[in-house]
Short mmCIF file of C-alpha atoms and ligand atoms in Angstrom, two decimals:
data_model
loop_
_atom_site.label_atom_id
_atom_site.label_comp_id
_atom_site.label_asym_id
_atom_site.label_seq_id
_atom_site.Cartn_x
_atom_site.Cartn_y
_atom_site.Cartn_z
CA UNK A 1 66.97 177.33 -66.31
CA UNK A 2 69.01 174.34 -64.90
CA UNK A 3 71.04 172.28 -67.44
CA UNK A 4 68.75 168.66 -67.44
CA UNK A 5 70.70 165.63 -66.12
CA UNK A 6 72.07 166.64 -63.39
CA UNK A 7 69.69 165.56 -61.12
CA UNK A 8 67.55 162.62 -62.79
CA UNK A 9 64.48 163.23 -60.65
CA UNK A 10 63.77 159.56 -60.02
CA UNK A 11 64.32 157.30 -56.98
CA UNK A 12 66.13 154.84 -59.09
CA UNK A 13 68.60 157.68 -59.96
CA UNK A 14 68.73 159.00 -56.12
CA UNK A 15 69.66 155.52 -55.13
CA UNK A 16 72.27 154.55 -58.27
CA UNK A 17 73.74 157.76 -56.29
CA UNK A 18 73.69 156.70 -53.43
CA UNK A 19 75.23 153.25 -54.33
CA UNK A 20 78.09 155.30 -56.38
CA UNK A 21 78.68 157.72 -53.73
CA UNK A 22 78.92 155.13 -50.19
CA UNK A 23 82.51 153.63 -51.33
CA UNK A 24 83.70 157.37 -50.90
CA UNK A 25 82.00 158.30 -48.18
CA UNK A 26 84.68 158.15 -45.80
CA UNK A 27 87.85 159.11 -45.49
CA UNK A 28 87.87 160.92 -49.30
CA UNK A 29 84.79 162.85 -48.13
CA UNK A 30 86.27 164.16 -44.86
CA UNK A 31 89.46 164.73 -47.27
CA UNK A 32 87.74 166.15 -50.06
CA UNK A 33 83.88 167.84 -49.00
CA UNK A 34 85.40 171.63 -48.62
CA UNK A 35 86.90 171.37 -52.16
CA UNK A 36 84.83 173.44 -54.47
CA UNK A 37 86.07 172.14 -58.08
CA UNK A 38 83.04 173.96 -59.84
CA UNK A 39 80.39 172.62 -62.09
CA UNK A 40 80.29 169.59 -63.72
CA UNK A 41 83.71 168.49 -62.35
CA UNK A 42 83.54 165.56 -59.92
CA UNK A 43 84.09 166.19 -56.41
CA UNK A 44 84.10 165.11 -52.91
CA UNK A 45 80.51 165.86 -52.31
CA UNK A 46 77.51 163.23 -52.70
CA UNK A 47 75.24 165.94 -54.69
CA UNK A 48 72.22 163.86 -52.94
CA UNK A 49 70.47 167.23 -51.93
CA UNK A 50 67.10 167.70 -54.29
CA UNK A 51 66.17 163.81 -53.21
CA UNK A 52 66.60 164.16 -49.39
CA UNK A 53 65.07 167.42 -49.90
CA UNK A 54 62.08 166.03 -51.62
CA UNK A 55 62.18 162.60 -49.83
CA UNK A 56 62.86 160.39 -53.19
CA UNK A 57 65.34 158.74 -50.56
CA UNK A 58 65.12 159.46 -47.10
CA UNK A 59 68.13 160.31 -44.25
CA UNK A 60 67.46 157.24 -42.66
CA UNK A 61 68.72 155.08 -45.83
CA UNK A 62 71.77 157.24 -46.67
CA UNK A 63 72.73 157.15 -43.58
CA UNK A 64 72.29 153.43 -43.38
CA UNK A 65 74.14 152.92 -46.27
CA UNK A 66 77.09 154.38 -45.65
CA UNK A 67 77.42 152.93 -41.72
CA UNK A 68 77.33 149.44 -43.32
CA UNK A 69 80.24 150.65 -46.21
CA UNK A 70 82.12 152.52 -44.09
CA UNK A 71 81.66 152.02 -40.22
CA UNK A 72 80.64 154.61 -37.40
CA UNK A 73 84.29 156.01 -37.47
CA UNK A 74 84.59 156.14 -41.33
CA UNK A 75 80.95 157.45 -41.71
CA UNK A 76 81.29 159.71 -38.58
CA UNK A 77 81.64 163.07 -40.56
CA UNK A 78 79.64 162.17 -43.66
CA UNK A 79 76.74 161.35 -41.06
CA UNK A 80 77.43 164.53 -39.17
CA UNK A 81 76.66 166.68 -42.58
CA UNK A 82 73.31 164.80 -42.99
CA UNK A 83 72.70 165.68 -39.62
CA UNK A 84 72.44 168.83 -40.14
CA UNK A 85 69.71 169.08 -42.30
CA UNK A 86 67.71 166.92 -39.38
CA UNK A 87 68.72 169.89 -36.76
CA UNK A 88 67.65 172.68 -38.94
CA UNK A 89 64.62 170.69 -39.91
CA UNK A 90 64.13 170.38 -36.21
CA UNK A 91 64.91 173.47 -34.66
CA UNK A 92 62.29 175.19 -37.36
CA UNK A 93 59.58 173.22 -36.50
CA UNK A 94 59.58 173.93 -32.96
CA UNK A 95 60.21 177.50 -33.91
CA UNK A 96 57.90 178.30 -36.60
CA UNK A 97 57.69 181.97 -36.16
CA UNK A 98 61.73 182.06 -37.54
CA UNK A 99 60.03 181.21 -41.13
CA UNK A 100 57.06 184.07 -40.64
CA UNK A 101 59.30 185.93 -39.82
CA UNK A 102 61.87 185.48 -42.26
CA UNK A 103 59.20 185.74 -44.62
CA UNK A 104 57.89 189.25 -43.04
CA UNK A 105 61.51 190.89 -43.52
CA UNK A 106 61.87 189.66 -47.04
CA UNK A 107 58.98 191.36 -48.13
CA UNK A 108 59.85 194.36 -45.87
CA UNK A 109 63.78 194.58 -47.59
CA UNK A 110 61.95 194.39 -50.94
CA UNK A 111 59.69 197.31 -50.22
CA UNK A 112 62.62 199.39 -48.56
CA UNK A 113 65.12 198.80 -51.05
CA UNK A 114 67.01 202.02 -52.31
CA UNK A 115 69.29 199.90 -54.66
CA UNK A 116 67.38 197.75 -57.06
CA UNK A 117 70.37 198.01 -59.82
CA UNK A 118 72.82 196.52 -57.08
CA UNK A 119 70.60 193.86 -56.40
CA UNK A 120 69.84 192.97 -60.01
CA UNK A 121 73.87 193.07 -60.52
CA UNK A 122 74.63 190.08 -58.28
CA UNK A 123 71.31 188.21 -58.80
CA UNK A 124 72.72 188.30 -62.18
CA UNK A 125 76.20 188.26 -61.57
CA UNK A 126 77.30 191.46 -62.69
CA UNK A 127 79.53 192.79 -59.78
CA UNK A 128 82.59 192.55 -60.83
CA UNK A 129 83.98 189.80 -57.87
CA UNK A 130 85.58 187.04 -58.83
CA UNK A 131 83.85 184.16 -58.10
CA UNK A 132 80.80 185.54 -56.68
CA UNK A 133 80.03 186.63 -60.37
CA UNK A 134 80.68 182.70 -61.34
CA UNK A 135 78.40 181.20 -58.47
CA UNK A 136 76.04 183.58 -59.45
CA UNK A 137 75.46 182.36 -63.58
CA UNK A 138 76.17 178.67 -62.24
CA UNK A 139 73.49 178.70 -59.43
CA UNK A 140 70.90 180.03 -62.37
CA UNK A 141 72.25 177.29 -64.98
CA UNK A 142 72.23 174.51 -62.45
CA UNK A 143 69.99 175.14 -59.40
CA UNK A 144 73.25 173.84 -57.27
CA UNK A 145 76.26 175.02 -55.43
CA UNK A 146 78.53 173.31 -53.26
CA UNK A 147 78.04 173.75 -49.71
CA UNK A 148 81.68 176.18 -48.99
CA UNK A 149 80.36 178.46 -52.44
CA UNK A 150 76.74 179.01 -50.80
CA UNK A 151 79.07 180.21 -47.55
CA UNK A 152 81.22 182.49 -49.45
CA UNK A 153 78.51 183.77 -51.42
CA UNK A 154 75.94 184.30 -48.48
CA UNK A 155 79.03 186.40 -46.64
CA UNK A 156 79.34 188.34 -49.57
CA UNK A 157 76.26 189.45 -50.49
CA UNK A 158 75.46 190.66 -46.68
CA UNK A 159 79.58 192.00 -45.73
CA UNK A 160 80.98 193.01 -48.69
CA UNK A 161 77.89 194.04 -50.78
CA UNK A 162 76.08 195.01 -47.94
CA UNK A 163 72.53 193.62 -49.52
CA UNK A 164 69.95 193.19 -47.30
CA UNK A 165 70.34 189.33 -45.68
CA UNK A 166 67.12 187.71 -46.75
CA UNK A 167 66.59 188.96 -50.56
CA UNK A 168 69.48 186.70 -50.27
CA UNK A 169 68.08 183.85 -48.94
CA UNK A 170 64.90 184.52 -51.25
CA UNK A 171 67.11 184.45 -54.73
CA UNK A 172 68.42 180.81 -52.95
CA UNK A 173 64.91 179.82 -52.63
CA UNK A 174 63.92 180.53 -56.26
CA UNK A 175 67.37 178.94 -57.97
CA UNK A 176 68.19 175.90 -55.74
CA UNK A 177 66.52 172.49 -56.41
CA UNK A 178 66.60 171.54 -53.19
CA UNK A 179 65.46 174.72 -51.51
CA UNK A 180 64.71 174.36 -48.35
CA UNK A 181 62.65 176.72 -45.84
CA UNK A 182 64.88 175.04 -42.91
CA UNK A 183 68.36 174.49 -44.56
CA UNK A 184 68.28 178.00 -46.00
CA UNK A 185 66.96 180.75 -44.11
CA UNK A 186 68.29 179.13 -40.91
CA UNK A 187 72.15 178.31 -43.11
CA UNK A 188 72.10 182.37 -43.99
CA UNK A 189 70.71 183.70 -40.48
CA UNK A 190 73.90 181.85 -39.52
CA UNK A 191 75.89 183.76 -42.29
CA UNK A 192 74.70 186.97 -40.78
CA UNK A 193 75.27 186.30 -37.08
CA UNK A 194 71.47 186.11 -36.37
CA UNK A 195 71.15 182.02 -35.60
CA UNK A 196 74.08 181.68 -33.33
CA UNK A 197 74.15 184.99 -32.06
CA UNK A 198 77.24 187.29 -32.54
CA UNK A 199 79.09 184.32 -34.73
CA UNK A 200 79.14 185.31 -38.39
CA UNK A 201 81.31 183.32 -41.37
CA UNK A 202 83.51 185.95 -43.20
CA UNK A 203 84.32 185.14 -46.76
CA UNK A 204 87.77 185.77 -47.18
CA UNK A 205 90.64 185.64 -50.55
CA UNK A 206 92.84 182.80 -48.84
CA UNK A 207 90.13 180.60 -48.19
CA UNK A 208 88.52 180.67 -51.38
CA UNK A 209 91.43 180.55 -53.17
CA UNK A 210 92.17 177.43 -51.14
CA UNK A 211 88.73 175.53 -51.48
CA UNK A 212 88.56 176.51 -55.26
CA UNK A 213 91.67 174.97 -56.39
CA UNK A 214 93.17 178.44 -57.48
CA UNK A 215 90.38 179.51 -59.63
CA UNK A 216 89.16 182.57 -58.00
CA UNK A 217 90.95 184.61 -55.59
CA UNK A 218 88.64 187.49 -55.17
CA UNK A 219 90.06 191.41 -54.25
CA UNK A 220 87.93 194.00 -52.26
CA UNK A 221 86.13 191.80 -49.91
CA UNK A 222 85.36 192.71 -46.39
CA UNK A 223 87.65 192.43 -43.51
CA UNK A 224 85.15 192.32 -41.02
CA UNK A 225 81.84 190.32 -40.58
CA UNK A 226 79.70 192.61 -37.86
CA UNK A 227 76.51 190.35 -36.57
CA UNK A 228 73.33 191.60 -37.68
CA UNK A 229 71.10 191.93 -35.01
CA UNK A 230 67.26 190.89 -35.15
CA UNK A 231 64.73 190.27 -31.89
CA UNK A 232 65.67 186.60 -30.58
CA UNK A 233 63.88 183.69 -31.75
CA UNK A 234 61.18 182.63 -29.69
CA UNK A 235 61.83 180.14 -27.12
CA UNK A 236 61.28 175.95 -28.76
CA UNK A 237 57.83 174.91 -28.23
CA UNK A 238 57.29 170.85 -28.05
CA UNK A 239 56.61 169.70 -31.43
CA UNK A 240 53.55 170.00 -32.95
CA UNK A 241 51.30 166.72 -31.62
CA UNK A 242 49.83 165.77 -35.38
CA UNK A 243 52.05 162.72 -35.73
CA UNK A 244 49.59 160.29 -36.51
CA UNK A 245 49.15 156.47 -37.59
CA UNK A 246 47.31 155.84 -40.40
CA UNK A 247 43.81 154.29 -39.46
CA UNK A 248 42.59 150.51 -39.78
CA UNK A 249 40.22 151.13 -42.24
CA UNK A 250 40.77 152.27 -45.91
CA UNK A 251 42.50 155.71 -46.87
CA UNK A 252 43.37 157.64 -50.09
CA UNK A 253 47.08 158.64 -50.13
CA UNK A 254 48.37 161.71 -50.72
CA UNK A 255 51.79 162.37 -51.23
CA UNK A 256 53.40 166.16 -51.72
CA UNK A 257 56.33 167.41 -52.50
CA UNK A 258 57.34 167.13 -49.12
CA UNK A 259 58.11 163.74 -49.14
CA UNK A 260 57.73 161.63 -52.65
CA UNK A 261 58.07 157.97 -50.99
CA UNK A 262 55.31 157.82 -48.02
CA UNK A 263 55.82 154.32 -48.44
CA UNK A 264 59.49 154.69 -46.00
CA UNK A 265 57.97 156.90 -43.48
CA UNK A 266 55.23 153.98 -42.09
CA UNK A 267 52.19 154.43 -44.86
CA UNK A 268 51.49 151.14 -46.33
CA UNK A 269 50.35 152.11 -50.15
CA UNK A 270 49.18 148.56 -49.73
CA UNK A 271 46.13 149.60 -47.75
CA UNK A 272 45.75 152.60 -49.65
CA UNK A 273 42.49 152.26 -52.05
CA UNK A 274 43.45 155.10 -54.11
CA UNK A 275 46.23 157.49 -54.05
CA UNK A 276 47.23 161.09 -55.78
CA UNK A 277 50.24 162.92 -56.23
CA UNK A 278 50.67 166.34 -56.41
CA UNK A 279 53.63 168.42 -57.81
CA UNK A 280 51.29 171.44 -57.10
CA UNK A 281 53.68 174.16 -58.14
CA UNK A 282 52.97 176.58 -55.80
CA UNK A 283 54.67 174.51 -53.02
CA UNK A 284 58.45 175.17 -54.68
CA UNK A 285 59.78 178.51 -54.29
CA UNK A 286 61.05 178.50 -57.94
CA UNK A 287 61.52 177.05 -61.54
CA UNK A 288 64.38 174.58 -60.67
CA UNK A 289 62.82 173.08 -58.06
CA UNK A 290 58.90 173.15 -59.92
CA UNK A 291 60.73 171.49 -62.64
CA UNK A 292 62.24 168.76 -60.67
CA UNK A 293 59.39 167.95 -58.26
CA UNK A 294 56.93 167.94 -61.53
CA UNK A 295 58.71 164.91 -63.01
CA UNK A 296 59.86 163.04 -59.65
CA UNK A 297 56.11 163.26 -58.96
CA UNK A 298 55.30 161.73 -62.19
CA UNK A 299 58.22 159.13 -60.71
CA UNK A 300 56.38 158.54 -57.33
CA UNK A 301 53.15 158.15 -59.01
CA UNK A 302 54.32 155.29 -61.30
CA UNK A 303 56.11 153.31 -58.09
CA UNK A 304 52.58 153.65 -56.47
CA UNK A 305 50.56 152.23 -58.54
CA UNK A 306 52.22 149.22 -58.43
CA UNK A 307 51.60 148.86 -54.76
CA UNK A 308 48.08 150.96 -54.19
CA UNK A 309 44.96 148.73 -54.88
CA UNK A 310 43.20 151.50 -57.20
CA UNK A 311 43.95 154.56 -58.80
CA UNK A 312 46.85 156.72 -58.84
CA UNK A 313 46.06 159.86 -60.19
CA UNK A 314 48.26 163.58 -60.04
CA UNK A 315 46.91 166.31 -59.20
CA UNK A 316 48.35 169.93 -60.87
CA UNK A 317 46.48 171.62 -57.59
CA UNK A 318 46.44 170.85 -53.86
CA UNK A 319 43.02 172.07 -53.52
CA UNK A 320 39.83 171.35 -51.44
CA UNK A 321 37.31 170.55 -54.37
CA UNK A 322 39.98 168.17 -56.25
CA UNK A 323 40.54 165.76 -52.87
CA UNK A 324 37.05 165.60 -51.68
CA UNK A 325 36.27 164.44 -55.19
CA UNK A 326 38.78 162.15 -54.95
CA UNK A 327 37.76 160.64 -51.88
CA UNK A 328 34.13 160.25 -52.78
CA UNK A 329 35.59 158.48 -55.73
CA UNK A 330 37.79 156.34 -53.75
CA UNK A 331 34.59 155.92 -51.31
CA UNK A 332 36.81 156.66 -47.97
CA UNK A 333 36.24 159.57 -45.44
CA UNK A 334 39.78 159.31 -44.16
CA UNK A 335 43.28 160.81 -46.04
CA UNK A 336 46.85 160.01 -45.32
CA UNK A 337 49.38 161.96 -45.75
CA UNK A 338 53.23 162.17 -44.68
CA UNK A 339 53.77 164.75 -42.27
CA UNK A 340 55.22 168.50 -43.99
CA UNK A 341 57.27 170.33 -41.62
CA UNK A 342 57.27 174.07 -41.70
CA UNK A 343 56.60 175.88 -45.40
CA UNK A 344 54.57 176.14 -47.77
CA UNK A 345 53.25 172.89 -48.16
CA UNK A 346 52.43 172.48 -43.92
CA UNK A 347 50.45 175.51 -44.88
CA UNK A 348 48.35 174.43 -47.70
CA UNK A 349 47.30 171.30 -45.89
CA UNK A 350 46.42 173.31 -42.99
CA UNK A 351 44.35 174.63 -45.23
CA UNK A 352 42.83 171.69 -46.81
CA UNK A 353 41.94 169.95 -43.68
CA UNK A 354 39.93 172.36 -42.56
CA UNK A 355 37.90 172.67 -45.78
CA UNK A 356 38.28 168.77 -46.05
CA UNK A 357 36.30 169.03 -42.46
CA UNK A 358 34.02 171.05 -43.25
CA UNK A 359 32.78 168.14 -45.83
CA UNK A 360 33.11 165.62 -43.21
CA UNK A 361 36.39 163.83 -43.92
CA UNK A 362 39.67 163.68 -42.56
CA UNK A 363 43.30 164.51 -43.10
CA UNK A 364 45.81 162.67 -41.13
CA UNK A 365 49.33 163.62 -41.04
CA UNK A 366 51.71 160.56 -40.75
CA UNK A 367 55.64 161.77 -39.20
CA UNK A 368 58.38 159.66 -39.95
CA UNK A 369 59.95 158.09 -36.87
CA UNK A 370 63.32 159.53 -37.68
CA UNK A 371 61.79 163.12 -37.30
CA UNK A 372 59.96 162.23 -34.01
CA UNK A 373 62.83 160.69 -32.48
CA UNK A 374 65.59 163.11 -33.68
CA UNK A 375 63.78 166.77 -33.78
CA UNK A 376 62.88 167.55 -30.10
CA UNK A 377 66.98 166.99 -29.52
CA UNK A 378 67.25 170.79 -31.67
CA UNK A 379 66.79 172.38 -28.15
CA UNK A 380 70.53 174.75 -28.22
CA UNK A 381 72.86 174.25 -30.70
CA UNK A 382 74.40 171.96 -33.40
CA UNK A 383 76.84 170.62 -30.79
CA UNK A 384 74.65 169.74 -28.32
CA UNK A 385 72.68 167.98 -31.19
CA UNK A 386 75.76 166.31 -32.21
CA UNK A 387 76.77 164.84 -29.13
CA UNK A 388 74.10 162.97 -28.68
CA UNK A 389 74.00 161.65 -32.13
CA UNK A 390 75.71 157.99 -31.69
CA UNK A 391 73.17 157.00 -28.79
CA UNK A 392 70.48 158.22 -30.80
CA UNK A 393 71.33 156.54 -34.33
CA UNK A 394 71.84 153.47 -32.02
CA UNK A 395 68.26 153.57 -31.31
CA UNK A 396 66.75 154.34 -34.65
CA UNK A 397 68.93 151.70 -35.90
CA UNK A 398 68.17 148.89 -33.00
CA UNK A 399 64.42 149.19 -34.34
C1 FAD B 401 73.66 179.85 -47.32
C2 FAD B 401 73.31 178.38 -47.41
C3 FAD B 401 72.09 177.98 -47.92
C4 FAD B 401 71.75 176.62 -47.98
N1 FAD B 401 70.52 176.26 -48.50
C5 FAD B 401 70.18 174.94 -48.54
C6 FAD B 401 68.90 174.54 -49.05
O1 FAD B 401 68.07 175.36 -49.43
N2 FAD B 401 68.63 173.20 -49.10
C7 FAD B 401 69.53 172.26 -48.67
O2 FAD B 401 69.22 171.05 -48.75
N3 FAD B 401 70.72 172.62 -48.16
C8 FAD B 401 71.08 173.92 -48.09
N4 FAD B 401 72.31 174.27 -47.58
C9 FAD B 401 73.16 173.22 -46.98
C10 FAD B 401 74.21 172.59 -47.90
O3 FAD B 401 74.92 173.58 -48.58
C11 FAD B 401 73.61 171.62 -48.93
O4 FAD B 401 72.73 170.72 -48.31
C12 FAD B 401 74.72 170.80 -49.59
O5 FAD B 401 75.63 171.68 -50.22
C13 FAD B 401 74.13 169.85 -50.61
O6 FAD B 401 75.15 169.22 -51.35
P1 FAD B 401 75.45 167.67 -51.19
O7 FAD B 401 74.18 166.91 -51.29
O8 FAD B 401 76.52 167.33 -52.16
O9 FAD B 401 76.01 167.61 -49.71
P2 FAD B 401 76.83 166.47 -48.94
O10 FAD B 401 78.04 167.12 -48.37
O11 FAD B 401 77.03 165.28 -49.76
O12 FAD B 401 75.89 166.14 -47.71
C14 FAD B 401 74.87 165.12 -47.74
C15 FAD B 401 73.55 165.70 -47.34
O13 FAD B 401 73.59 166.24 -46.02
C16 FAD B 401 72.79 167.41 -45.94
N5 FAD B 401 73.67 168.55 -45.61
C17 FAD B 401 74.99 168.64 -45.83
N6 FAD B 401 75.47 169.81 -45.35
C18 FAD B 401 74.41 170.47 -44.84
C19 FAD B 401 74.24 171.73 -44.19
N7 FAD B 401 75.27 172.55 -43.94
N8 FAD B 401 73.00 172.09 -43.81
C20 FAD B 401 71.94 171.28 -44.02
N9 FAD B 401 72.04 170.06 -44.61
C21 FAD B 401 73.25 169.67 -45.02
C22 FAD B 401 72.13 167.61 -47.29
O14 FAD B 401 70.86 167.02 -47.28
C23 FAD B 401 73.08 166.86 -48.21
O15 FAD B 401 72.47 166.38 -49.38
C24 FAD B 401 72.67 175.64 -47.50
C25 FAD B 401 73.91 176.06 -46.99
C26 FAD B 401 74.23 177.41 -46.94
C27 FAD B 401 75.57 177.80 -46.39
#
């Protein structure tokens, strides 16, 4: 179970953060974000993940933030990181059949397993390597690891342990707090060679002894870092149309785990007669993440009800029944919602708008303008992303 504290699961805590984080968010992060120091030891790093995860602060104000501390030089690299999680986020959603997929060969690696003792081993961190042993216990007490120590570890477990790829990125799913379907199947298909085809990241003893500050130098680790090889991805599709406007007339609000402040992503709680929150736990892949979105739900409620007219109310279970009695409450046919982008959650209101339908009302999905403007650029790769990042912040910023 994570240690509590380290990630405060309120907006006021995201943004005290944030405010603590911008003065170094230049030149000592470019200096200083490959340095793992290990847990609890301050470092380079802003540790903002489970709120831009969850939305209890969005990309658009980090990113602000820091470009009015630090300039589009001295930002340049800080902005480039956040970045990425837009271009995964983006190149999932107009490939949603990576994340079936993915999904498909977990269960199909669990079934065809030989080794279930190895497995348990480094789950657990029983192998013996240095290091991966120690990011192993500290990803289970903390539901974190620093960006280079989720590298090293996803080389290891696939080169050197030769587990099967995506039991990996399942364990990730069920210890990080900000597990992500995007950021971490697509960060350890590019581990394995499957995401940029051919190029894999080999772990190796220098580099990790480097990046760790001399506290683990690992023996025994492979030399070599052979692609894996799957069918390609399917070819981007446009992105899905559903990025609607709320309507004129009165709406209930619902806000999910996907994003906890609808209010920064163009739904006025203002014109919302009711609203209802719900840390439904079956949307987070595991007890780090439940535990977190459960209270910064609890968080989101409380800011909305001081800006919807009527009730706020939670609600344990994202289910049919539960919102159309909450709309006939709330006496609207019409629901808002912020838009969820491929997972669990995109899934379940699939769901509920067609049983919401079938009873006559309806569910409108609400994408923030940062994802409309900036996902259709995840055509190719990160690089062609990138270089059109100035020109495109320019915009979003000029609005
Ligand atoms: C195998 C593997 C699995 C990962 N799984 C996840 C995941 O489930 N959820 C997740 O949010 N990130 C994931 N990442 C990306 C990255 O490791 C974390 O976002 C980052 O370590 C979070 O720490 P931070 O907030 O201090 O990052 P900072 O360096 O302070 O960066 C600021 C923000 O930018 C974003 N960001 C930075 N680097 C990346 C990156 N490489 N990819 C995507 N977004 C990035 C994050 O939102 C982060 O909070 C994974 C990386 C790897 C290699």
């Amino acid at each position: 179970m994570p240690e509590p504290g380290m990630f405060p699961p309120t907006r006021q805590a995201a943004l005290e953060r944030l405010a603590g984080f911008v003065p170094a968010a230049g030149r000592a992060y470019v200096e200083g974000r490959n340095l793992d120091p290990g847990p609890g030891e301050p470092g380079a790093v802003s540790r903002l993940s489970p709120y831009l995860r969850h939305r209890v602060i969005s990309e658009a104000e980090v990113v602000e933030a820091v470009l009015q501390a630090q300039g589009p030089a001295g930002a340049e690299k800080f902005i480039q990181e956040v970045l990425w999680r837009t271009y995964w986020k983006g190149w999932l959603e107009m490939r949603p059949s990576t994340w079936s997929r993915f999904l498909e060969t977990r269960d199909r690696q669990q079934e065809g397993l030989a080794d279930w003792r190895a497995l348990a081993d480094a789950e657990a961190g029983r192998t013996g390597i240095e290091g991966f042993d120690d990011w192993a216990r500290e990803l289970a007490q903390t539901g974190y690891l620093h960006n280079h120590a989720r590298m090293w570890f996803a080389s290891i477990w696939i080169f050197t342990l030769r587990l099967p790829w995506a039991l990996g990125a399942d364990l990730f799913l069920r210890r990080l707090v900000d597990a992500d379907p995007a950021s971490n199947t697509l960060s350890w298909r590019w581990v394995a060679g499957l995401q940029t085809q051919g190029k894999t990241y080999l772990a190796t003893r220098e580099n990790i002894a480097r990046f760790t500050g001399g506290r683990f130098a690992p023996s025994g680790l492979a030399t070599e870092a052979p692609a894996l090889v799957e069918p390609a991805p399917e070819p981007p599709a446009g992105l899905p149309s559903a990025a609607g406007t709320p309507p004129p007339g009165p709406f209930l609000l619902l806000a999910t785990p996907e994003d906890l402040t609808p209010d920064l992503g163009g739904i006025d709680p203002a014109r919302a007669v009711a609203a209802v929150v719900t840390p439904d736990t079956r949307l987070s892949f595991g007890e780090a993440a439940r535990q977190f979105v459960a209270e910064a739900a609890i968080d989101a409620a409380d800011r909305l009800a001081r800006r919807v007219a009527g009730p706020v109310t939670l609600l344990d279970h994202l289910d049919v029944g539960s919102l159309v009695a909450a709309a006939q409450a709330a006496r609207v046919r019409t629901l808002v919602t912020p838009y969820a982008p491929v997972g669990p959650t995109a899934g379940a209101l699939a769901q509920a708008a067609r049983g919401l339908e079938a009873e006559g009302l309806r569910l409108v999905q609400v994408r923030r303008d940062w994802d409309t403007r900036l996902w259709p650029h995840a055509m190719a790769g990160f690089f062609a992303f990138r270089k059109q990042i100035p020109a495109l912040l320019q915009q979003e910023r000029s609005r």
